[in-house]
Amino acid sequence: MAKRIAIPSAVAPTLDDLSRLAEEAHAGLPAQFKQYAQNIIIKVEDFPSDEIIEEMELESPFDILGLYQGVDLPRRSILDIGRLPDIVYLYRRPILDFWCDSGERLPDIVRHVLIHEIGHHFGLSDEDMERIEGED
């Protein structure tokens, strides 16, 4: 079982704290999913880049908790050469803002965002994932 990290309540969790929570969530994925998500790089940054904000037409950098960048599995080909690695970005400040507003546990939020972005790696749309979550 993965070691749970303690985060002092008077101090905002750092980039490293969220990275550890994301690594813990990734390690806890079911084996059948983890085998297809093992080469995904997980990066935690405070906010999305200006380019992402512009490209996604966000009103605020707080409008996005995470992002998958890569070629999803259904669109891959053995003819792909020089493909960049798949990356899941988790955005610390928007996640912390959501955490404060929601009252949910921070590890649960990080896990949810990570799984959501890995869902895009599997080719699922936001609508697909909302439908799946609604079935629970």
PDB file of C-alpha atoms in Angstrom:
ATOM      1  CA  MET A   1       0.000   0.000   0.000  1.00  0.00           C
ATOM      2  CA  ALA A   2       1.288   3.460  -0.889  1.00  0.00           C
ATOM      3  CA  LYS A   3       2.413   5.723   1.909  1.00  0.00           C
ATOM      4  CA  ARG A   4      -0.022   8.575   2.543  1.00  0.00           C
ATOM      5  CA  ILE A   5       1.576  11.983   2.760  1.00  0.00           C
ATOM      6  CA  ALA A   6       0.639  14.430   5.463  1.00  0.00           C
ATOM      7  CA  ILE A   7       0.033  18.003   4.390  1.00  0.00           C
ATOM      8  CA  PRO A   8       0.074  20.633   7.140  1.00  0.00           C
ATOM      9  CA  SER A   9      -3.290  22.410   7.097  1.00  0.00           C
ATOM     10  CA  ALA A  10      -1.812  25.900   7.614  1.00  0.00           C
ATOM     11  CA  VAL A  11       0.399  25.674   4.525  1.00  0.00           C
ATOM     12  CA  ALA A  12      -0.802  25.412   0.943  1.00  0.00           C
ATOM     13  CA  PRO A  13       0.312  22.140  -0.625  1.00  0.00           C
ATOM     14  CA  THR A  14       3.353  22.613  -2.852  1.00  0.00           C
ATOM     15  CA  LEU A  15       4.003  21.412  -6.378  1.00  0.00           C
ATOM     16  CA  ASP A  16       5.936  18.511  -4.840  1.00  0.00           C
ATOM     17  CA  ASP A  17       3.006  17.652  -2.552  1.00  0.00           C
ATOM     18  CA  LEU A  18       0.627  17.456  -5.510  1.00  0.00           C
ATOM     19  CA  SER A  19       3.194  15.479  -7.504  1.00  0.00           C
ATOM     20  CA  ARG A  20       3.348  12.909  -4.705  1.00  0.00           C
ATOM     21  CA  LEU A  21      -0.453  12.720  -4.570  1.00  0.00           C
ATOM     22  CA  ALA A  22      -0.558  12.229  -8.353  1.00  0.00           C
ATOM     23  CA  GLU A  23       2.116   9.514  -8.213  1.00  0.00           C
ATOM     24  CA  GLU A  24       0.162   7.791  -5.464  1.00  0.00           C
ATOM     25  CA  ALA A  25      -3.055   7.991  -7.501  1.00  0.00           C
ATOM     26  CA  HIS A  26      -1.270   6.662 -10.601  1.00  0.00           C
ATOM     27  CA  ALA A  27       0.216   3.779  -8.608  1.00  0.00           C
ATOM     28  CA  GLY A  28      -3.287   2.908  -7.399  1.00  0.00           C
ATOM     29  CA  LEU A  29      -4.786   2.563 -10.873  1.00  0.00           C
ATOM     30  CA  PRO A  30      -6.152  -0.878 -11.709  1.00  0.00           C
ATOM     31  CA  ALA A  31      -3.535  -3.001 -13.494  1.00  0.00           C
ATOM     32  CA  GLN A  32      -5.540  -3.228 -16.744  1.00  0.00           C
ATOM     33  CA  PHE A  33      -5.452   0.596 -17.047  1.00  0.00           C
ATOM     34  CA  LYS A  34      -1.965   1.130 -15.692  1.00  0.00           C
ATOM     35  CA  GLN A  35      -0.403  -1.074 -18.370  1.00  0.00           C
ATOM     36  CA  TYR A  36      -1.636   1.346 -21.058  1.00  0.00           C
ATOM     37  CA  ALA A  37      -0.813   4.463 -19.043  1.00  0.00           C
ATOM     38  CA  GLN A  38       2.673   3.549 -17.841  1.00  0.00           C
ATOM     39  CA  ASN A  39       4.543   5.854 -20.222  1.00  0.00           C
ATOM     40  CA  ILE A  40       2.488   8.955 -19.461  1.00  0.00           C
ATOM     41  CA  ILE A  41       4.528  11.752 -17.926  1.00  0.00           C
ATOM     42  CA  ILE A  42       2.740  13.541 -15.093  1.00  0.00           C
ATOM     43  CA  LYS A  43       3.659  17.194 -14.604  1.00  0.00           C
ATOM     44  CA  VAL A  44       2.312  19.482 -11.921  1.00  0.00           C
ATOM     45  CA  GLU A  45       2.472  23.193 -12.651  1.00  0.00           C
ATOM     46  CA  ASP A  46       0.926  26.160 -10.888  1.00  0.00           C
ATOM     47  CA  PHE A  47      -1.106  27.268 -13.924  1.00  0.00           C
ATOM     48  CA  PRO A  48      -1.519  26.391 -17.598  1.00  0.00           C
ATOM     49  CA  SER A  49       0.789  28.241 -19.971  1.00  0.00           C
ATOM     50  CA  ASP A  50      -0.393  31.388 -21.739  1.00  0.00           C
ATOM     51  CA  GLU A  51      -0.463  29.360 -24.970  1.00  0.00           C
ATOM     52  CA  ILE A  52      -2.863  26.800 -23.445  1.00  0.00           C
ATOM     53  CA  ILE A  53      -5.064  29.554 -22.008  1.00  0.00           C
ATOM     54  CA  GLU A  54      -5.265  31.175 -25.438  1.00  0.00           C
ATOM     55  CA  GLU A  55      -5.650  27.907 -27.388  1.00  0.00           C
ATOM     56  CA  MET A  56      -8.460  26.682 -25.152  1.00  0.00           C
ATOM     57  CA  GLU A  57     -10.036  30.151 -24.972  1.00  0.00           C
ATOM     58  CA  LEU A  58     -10.110  30.097 -21.180  1.00  0.00           C
ATOM     59  CA  GLU A  59     -11.469  33.138 -19.398  1.00  0.00           C
ATOM     60  CA  SER A  60      -9.163  32.501 -16.464  1.00  0.00           C
ATOM     61  CA  PRO A  61      -6.241  30.183 -15.687  1.00  0.00           C
ATOM     62  CA  PHE A  62      -8.462  28.809 -12.902  1.00  0.00           C
ATOM     63  CA  ASP A  63     -10.875  27.368 -15.506  1.00  0.00           C
ATOM     64  CA  ILE A  64      -8.857  24.167 -16.012  1.00  0.00           C
ATOM     65  CA  LEU A  65      -7.648  21.622 -13.446  1.00  0.00           C
ATOM     66  CA  GLY A  66      -5.720  19.336 -15.770  1.00  0.00           C
ATOM     67  CA  LEU A  67      -4.843  18.657 -19.391  1.00  0.00           C
ATOM     68  CA  TYR A  68      -3.832  15.664 -21.490  1.00  0.00           C
ATOM     69  CA  GLN A  69      -1.402  16.367 -24.328  1.00  0.00           C
ATOM     70  CA  GLY A  70      -0.552  13.575 -26.684  1.00  0.00           C
ATOM     71  CA  VAL A  71      -1.991  11.233 -29.263  1.00  0.00           C
ATOM     72  CA  ASP A  72      -4.760   9.154 -27.744  1.00  0.00           C
ATOM     73  CA  LEU A  73      -4.536   5.389 -28.101  1.00  0.00           C
ATOM     74  CA  PRO A  74      -7.306   4.980 -30.740  1.00  0.00           C
ATOM     75  CA  ARG A  75      -5.522   7.417 -33.094  1.00  0.00           C
ATOM     76  CA  ARG A  76      -2.065   5.856 -32.838  1.00  0.00           C
ATOM     77  CA  SER A  77      -0.361   4.057 -35.663  1.00  0.00           C
ATOM     78  CA  ILE A  78       2.696   1.856 -35.876  1.00  0.00           C
ATOM     79  CA  LEU A  79       3.804   4.275 -38.594  1.00  0.00           C
ATOM     80  CA  ASP A  80       4.079   7.153 -36.104  1.00  0.00           C
ATOM     81  CA  ILE A  81       7.683   8.270 -35.909  1.00  0.00           C
ATOM     82  CA  GLY A  82       9.170  10.752 -33.502  1.00  0.00           C
ATOM     83  CA  ARG A  83       5.972  11.150 -31.520  1.00  0.00           C
ATOM     84  CA  LEU A  84       6.309  13.335 -28.434  1.00  0.00           C
ATOM     85  CA  PRO A  85       5.583  11.700 -25.073  1.00  0.00           C
ATOM     86  CA  ASP A  86       2.072  11.770 -23.631  1.00  0.00           C
ATOM     87  CA  ILE A  87       1.820  14.251 -20.781  1.00  0.00           C
ATOM     88  CA  VAL A  88      -0.850  14.817 -18.163  1.00  0.00           C
ATOM     89  CA  TYR A  89      -0.651  18.263 -16.624  1.00  0.00           C
ATOM     90  CA  LEU A  90      -2.205  18.938 -13.249  1.00  0.00           C
ATOM     91  CA  TYR A  91      -2.600  22.606 -12.367  1.00  0.00           C
ATOM     92  CA  ARG A  92      -1.924  23.195  -8.700  1.00  0.00           C
ATOM     93  CA  ARG A  93      -3.534  26.586  -8.085  1.00  0.00           C
ATOM     94  CA  PRO A  94      -6.846  25.765  -9.822  1.00  0.00           C
ATOM     95  CA  ILE A  95      -6.911  22.390  -8.021  1.00  0.00           C
ATOM     96  CA  LEU A  96      -6.320  24.100  -4.667  1.00  0.00           C
ATOM     97  CA  ASP A  97      -9.037  26.656  -5.468  1.00  0.00           C
ATOM     98  CA  PHE A  98     -11.465  23.836  -6.292  1.00  0.00           C
ATOM     99  CA  TRP A  99     -10.403  22.007  -3.110  1.00  0.00           C
ATOM    100  CA  CYS A 100     -11.185  25.050  -0.956  1.00  0.00           C
ATOM    101  CA  ASP A 101     -14.580  25.542  -2.606  1.00  0.00           C
ATOM    102  CA  SER A 102     -15.648  21.890  -2.725  1.00  0.00           C
ATOM    103  CA  GLY A 103     -14.777  20.559   0.714  1.00  0.00           C
ATOM    104  CA  GLU A 104     -13.607  17.312  -0.931  1.00  0.00           C
ATOM    105  CA  ARG A 105     -10.383  15.636   0.147  1.00  0.00           C
ATOM    106  CA  LEU A 106      -7.383  16.860  -1.838  1.00  0.00           C
ATOM    107  CA  PRO A 107      -6.118  13.331  -2.670  1.00  0.00           C
ATOM    108  CA  ASP A 108      -9.576  12.508  -4.066  1.00  0.00           C
ATOM    109  CA  ILE A 109      -9.564  15.605  -6.282  1.00  0.00           C
ATOM    110  CA  VAL A 110      -6.056  14.913  -7.588  1.00  0.00           C
ATOM    111  CA  ARG A 111      -7.017  11.290  -8.295  1.00  0.00           C
ATOM    112  CA  HIS A 112     -10.197  12.351 -10.096  1.00  0.00           C
ATOM    113  CA  VAL A 113      -8.388  14.906 -12.284  1.00  0.00           C
ATOM    114  CA  LEU A 114      -5.605  12.423 -13.076  1.00  0.00           C
ATOM    115  CA  ILE A 115      -8.066   9.683 -14.035  1.00  0.00           C
ATOM    116  CA  HIS A 116     -10.072  12.157 -16.125  1.00  0.00           C
ATOM    117  CA  GLU A 117      -6.979  13.174 -18.096  1.00  0.00           C
ATOM    118  CA  ILE A 118      -5.874   9.561 -18.507  1.00  0.00           C
ATOM    119  CA  GLY A 119      -9.374   8.954 -19.893  1.00  0.00           C
ATOM    120  CA  HIS A 120      -8.457  11.305 -22.745  1.00  0.00           C
ATOM    121  CA  HIS A 121      -5.352   9.145 -23.326  1.00  0.00           C
ATOM    122  CA  PHE A 122      -7.776   6.251 -23.887  1.00  0.00           C
ATOM    123  CA  GLY A 123      -9.721   8.366 -26.387  1.00  0.00           C
ATOM    124  CA  LEU A 124     -12.667   9.245 -24.156  1.00  0.00           C
ATOM    125  CA  SER A 125     -14.293  12.660 -24.541  1.00  0.00           C
ATOM    126  CA  ASP A 126     -15.461  14.819 -21.644  1.00  0.00           C
ATOM    127  CA  GLU A 127     -19.022  13.765 -22.511  1.00  0.00           C
ATOM    128  CA  ASP A 128     -18.042  10.068 -22.415  1.00  0.00           C
ATOM    129  CA  MET A 129     -16.512  10.480 -18.977  1.00  0.00           C
ATOM    130  CA  GLU A 130     -19.481  12.451 -17.626  1.00  0.00           C
ATOM    131  CA  ARG A 131     -21.795   9.672 -18.814  1.00  0.00           C
ATOM    132  CA  ILE A 132     -19.593   6.993 -17.217  1.00  0.00           C
ATOM    133  CA  GLU A 133     -19.417   8.936 -13.936  1.00  0.00           C
ATOM    134  CA  GLY A 134     -23.205   9.358 -14.013  1.00  0.00           C
ATOM    135  CA  GLU A 135     -23.610   5.567 -14.188  1.00  0.00           C
ATOM    136  CA  ASP A 136     -21.886   5.068 -10.815  1.00  0.00           C
TER     137      ASP A 136
END
